[in-house]
PDB file of C-alpha atoms in Angstrom:
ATOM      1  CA  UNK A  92     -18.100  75.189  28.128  1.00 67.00           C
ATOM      2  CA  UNK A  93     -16.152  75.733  25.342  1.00 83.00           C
ATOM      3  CA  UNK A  94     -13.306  78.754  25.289  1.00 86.00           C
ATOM      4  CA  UNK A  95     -11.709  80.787  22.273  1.00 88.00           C
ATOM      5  CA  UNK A  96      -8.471  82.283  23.294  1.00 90.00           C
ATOM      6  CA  UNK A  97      -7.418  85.604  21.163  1.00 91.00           C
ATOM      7  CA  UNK A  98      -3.797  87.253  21.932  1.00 91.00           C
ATOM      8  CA  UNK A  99      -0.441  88.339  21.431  1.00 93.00           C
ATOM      9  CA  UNK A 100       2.457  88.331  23.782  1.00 92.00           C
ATOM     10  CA  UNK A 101       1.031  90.893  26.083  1.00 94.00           C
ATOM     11  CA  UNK A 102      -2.719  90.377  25.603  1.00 91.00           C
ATOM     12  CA  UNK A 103      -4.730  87.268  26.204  1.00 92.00           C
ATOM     13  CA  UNK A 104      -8.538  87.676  26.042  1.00 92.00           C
ATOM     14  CA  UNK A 105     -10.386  84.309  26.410  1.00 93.00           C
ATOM     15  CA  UNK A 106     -14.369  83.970  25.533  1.00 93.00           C
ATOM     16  CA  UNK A 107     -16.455  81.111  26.696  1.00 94.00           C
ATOM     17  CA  UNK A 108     -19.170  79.907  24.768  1.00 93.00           C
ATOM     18  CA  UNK A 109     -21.481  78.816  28.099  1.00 95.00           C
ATOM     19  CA  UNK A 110     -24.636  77.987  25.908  1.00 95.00           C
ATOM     20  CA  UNK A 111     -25.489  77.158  22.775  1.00 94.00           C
ATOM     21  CA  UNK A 112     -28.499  76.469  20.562  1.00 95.00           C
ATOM     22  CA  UNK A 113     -29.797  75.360  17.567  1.00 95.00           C
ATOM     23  CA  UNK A 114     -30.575  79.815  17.226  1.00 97.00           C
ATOM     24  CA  UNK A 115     -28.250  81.447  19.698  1.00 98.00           C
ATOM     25  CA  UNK A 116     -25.345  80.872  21.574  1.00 96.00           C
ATOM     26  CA  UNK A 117     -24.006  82.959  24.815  1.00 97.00           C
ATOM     27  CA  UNK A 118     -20.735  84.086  24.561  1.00 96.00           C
ATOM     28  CA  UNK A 119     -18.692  85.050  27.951  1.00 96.00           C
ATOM     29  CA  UNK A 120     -15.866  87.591  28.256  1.00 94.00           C
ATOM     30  CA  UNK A 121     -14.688  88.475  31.802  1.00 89.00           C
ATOM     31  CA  UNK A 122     -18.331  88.146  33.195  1.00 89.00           C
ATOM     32  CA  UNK A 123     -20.110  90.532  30.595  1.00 93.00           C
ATOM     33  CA  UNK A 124     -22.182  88.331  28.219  1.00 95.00           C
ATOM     34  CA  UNK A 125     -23.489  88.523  24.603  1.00 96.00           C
ATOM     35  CA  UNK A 126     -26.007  86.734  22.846  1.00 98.00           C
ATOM     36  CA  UNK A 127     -24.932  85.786  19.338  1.00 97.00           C
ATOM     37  CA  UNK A 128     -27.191  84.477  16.740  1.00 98.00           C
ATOM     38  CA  UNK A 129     -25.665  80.905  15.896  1.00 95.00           C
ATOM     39  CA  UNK A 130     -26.034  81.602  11.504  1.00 95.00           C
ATOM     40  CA  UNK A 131     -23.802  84.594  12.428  1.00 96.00           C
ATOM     41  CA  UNK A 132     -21.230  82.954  14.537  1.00 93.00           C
ATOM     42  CA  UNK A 133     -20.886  80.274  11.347  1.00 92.00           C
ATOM     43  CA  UNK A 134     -20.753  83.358   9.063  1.00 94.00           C
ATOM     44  CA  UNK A 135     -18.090  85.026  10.728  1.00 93.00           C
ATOM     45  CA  UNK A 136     -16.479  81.426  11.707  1.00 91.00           C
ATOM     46  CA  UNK A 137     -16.157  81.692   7.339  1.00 92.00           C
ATOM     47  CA  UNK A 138     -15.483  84.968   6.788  1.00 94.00           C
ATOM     48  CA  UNK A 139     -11.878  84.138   9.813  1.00 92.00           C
ATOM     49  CA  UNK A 140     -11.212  81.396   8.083  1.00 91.00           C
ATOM     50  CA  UNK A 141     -11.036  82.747   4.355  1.00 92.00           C
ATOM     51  CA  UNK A 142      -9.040  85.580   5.864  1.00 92.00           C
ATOM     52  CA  UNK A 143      -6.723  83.457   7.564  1.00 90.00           C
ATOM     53  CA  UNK A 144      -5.673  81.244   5.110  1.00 89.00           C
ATOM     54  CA  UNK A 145      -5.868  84.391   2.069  1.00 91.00           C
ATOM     55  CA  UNK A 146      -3.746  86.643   4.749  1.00 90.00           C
ATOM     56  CA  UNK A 147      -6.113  89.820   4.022  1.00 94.00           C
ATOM     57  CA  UNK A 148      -9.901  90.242   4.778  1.00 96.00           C
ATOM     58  CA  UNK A 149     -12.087  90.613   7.851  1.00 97.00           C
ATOM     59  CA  UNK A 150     -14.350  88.756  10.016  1.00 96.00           C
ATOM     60  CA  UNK A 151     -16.592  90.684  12.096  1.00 98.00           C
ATOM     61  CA  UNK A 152     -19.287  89.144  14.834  1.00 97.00           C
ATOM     62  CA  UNK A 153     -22.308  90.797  15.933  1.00 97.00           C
ATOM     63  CA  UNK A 154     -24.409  90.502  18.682  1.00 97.00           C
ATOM     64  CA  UNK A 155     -28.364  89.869  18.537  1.00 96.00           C
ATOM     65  CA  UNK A 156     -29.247  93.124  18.227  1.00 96.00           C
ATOM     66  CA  UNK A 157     -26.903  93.687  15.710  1.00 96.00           C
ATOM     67  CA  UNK A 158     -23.832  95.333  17.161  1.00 96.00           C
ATOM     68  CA  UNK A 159     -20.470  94.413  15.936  1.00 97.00           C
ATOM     69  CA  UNK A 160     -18.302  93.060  19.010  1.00 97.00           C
ATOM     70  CA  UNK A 161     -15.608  91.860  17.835  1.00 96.00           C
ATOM     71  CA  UNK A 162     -13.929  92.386  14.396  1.00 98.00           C
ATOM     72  CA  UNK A 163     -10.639  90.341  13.072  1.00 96.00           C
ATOM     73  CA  UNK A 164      -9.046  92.089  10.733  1.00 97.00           C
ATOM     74  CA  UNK A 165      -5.491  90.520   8.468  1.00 94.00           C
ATOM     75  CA  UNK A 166      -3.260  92.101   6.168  1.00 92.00           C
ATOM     76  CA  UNK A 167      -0.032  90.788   5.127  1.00 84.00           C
ATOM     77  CA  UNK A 168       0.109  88.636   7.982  1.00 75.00           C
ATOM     78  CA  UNK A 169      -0.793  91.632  10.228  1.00 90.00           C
ATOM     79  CA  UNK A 170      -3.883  91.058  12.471  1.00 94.00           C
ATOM     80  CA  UNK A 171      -5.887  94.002  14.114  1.00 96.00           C
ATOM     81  CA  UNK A 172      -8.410  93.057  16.903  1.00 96.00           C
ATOM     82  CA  UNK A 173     -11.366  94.928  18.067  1.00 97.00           C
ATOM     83  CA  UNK A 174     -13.306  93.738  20.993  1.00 96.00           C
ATOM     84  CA  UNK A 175     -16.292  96.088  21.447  1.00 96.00           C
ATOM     85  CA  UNK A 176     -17.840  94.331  24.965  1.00 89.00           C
ATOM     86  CA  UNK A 177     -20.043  95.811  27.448  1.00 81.00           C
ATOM     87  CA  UNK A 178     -18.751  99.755  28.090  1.00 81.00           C
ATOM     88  CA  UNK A 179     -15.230  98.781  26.749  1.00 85.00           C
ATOM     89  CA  UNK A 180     -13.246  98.454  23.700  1.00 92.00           C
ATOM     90  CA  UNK A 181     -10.199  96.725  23.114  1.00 92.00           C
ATOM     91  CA  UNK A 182      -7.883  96.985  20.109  1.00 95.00           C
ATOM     92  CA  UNK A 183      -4.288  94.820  19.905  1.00 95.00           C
ATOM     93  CA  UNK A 184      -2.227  94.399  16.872  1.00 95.00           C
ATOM     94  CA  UNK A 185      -0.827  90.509  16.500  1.00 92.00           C
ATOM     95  CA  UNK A 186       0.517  88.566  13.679  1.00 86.00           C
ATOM     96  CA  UNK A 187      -1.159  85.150  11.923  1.00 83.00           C
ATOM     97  CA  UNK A 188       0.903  83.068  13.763  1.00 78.00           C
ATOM     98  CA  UNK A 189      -0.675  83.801  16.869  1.00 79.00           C
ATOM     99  CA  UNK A 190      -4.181  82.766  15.312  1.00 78.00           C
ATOM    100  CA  UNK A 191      -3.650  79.317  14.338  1.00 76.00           C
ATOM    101  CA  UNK A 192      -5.171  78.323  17.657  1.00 74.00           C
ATOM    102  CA  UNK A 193      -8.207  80.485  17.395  1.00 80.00           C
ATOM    103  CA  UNK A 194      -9.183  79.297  14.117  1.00 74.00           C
ATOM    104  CA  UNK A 195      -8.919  75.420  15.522  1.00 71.00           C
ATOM    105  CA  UNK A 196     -11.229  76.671  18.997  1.00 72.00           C
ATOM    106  CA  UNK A 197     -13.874  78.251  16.884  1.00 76.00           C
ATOM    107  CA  UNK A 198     -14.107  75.447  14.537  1.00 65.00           C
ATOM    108  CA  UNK A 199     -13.391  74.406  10.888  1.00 59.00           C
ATOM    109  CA  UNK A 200     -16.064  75.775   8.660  1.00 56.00           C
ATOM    110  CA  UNK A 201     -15.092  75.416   4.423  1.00 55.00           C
TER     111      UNK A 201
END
């Protein structure tokens, strides 16, 4: 299993990726579980890391059926997080610094 950790100082949400595929993957938060297409976890793998190192853009991920769950959004080394899983929704403001590691857990993609 392979876990991507998202936070600030008060907020830590960890996902685990608990299957993958050549097609899909299954991503865990907190027992509730998502399947992602795997061309769309590269895509927004891309669109986090073009944000990240251009401070300003966003990187959203969708489910399979198409439902955003999670969006990543920077702006002058502002970040805004959205985590739209199961009944819930979670926002949190954090800054870049705090994403270094969660760019280097999801995986270099140029």
């Amino acid at each position: 299993m392979h876990q991507i950790e998202l936070g600030n100082d008060d907020v830590t949400v960890r996902f685990i990726i608990a299957e993958a595929n050549r097609t899909t993957l299954k991503l865990v938060l907190a027992r509730d579980a998502e399947i992602i297409r795997t061309a769309d976890y590269v895509l927004f793998g891309r669109d986090l890391t073009e944000a990240y190192e251009q401070l300003s853009g966003k990187a959203q991920l969708q489910n399979e059926s198409g439902r955003t769950i999670l969006t990543i959004a920077f702006e002058r080394g502002r970040v805004d997080v959205s985590i739209a899983w199961g009944q819930g929704v979670t926002t949190f403001a954090t800054d870049q610094s705090y994403l270094t590691k969660t760019l280097g857990q999801i995986g270099p993609f140029e």
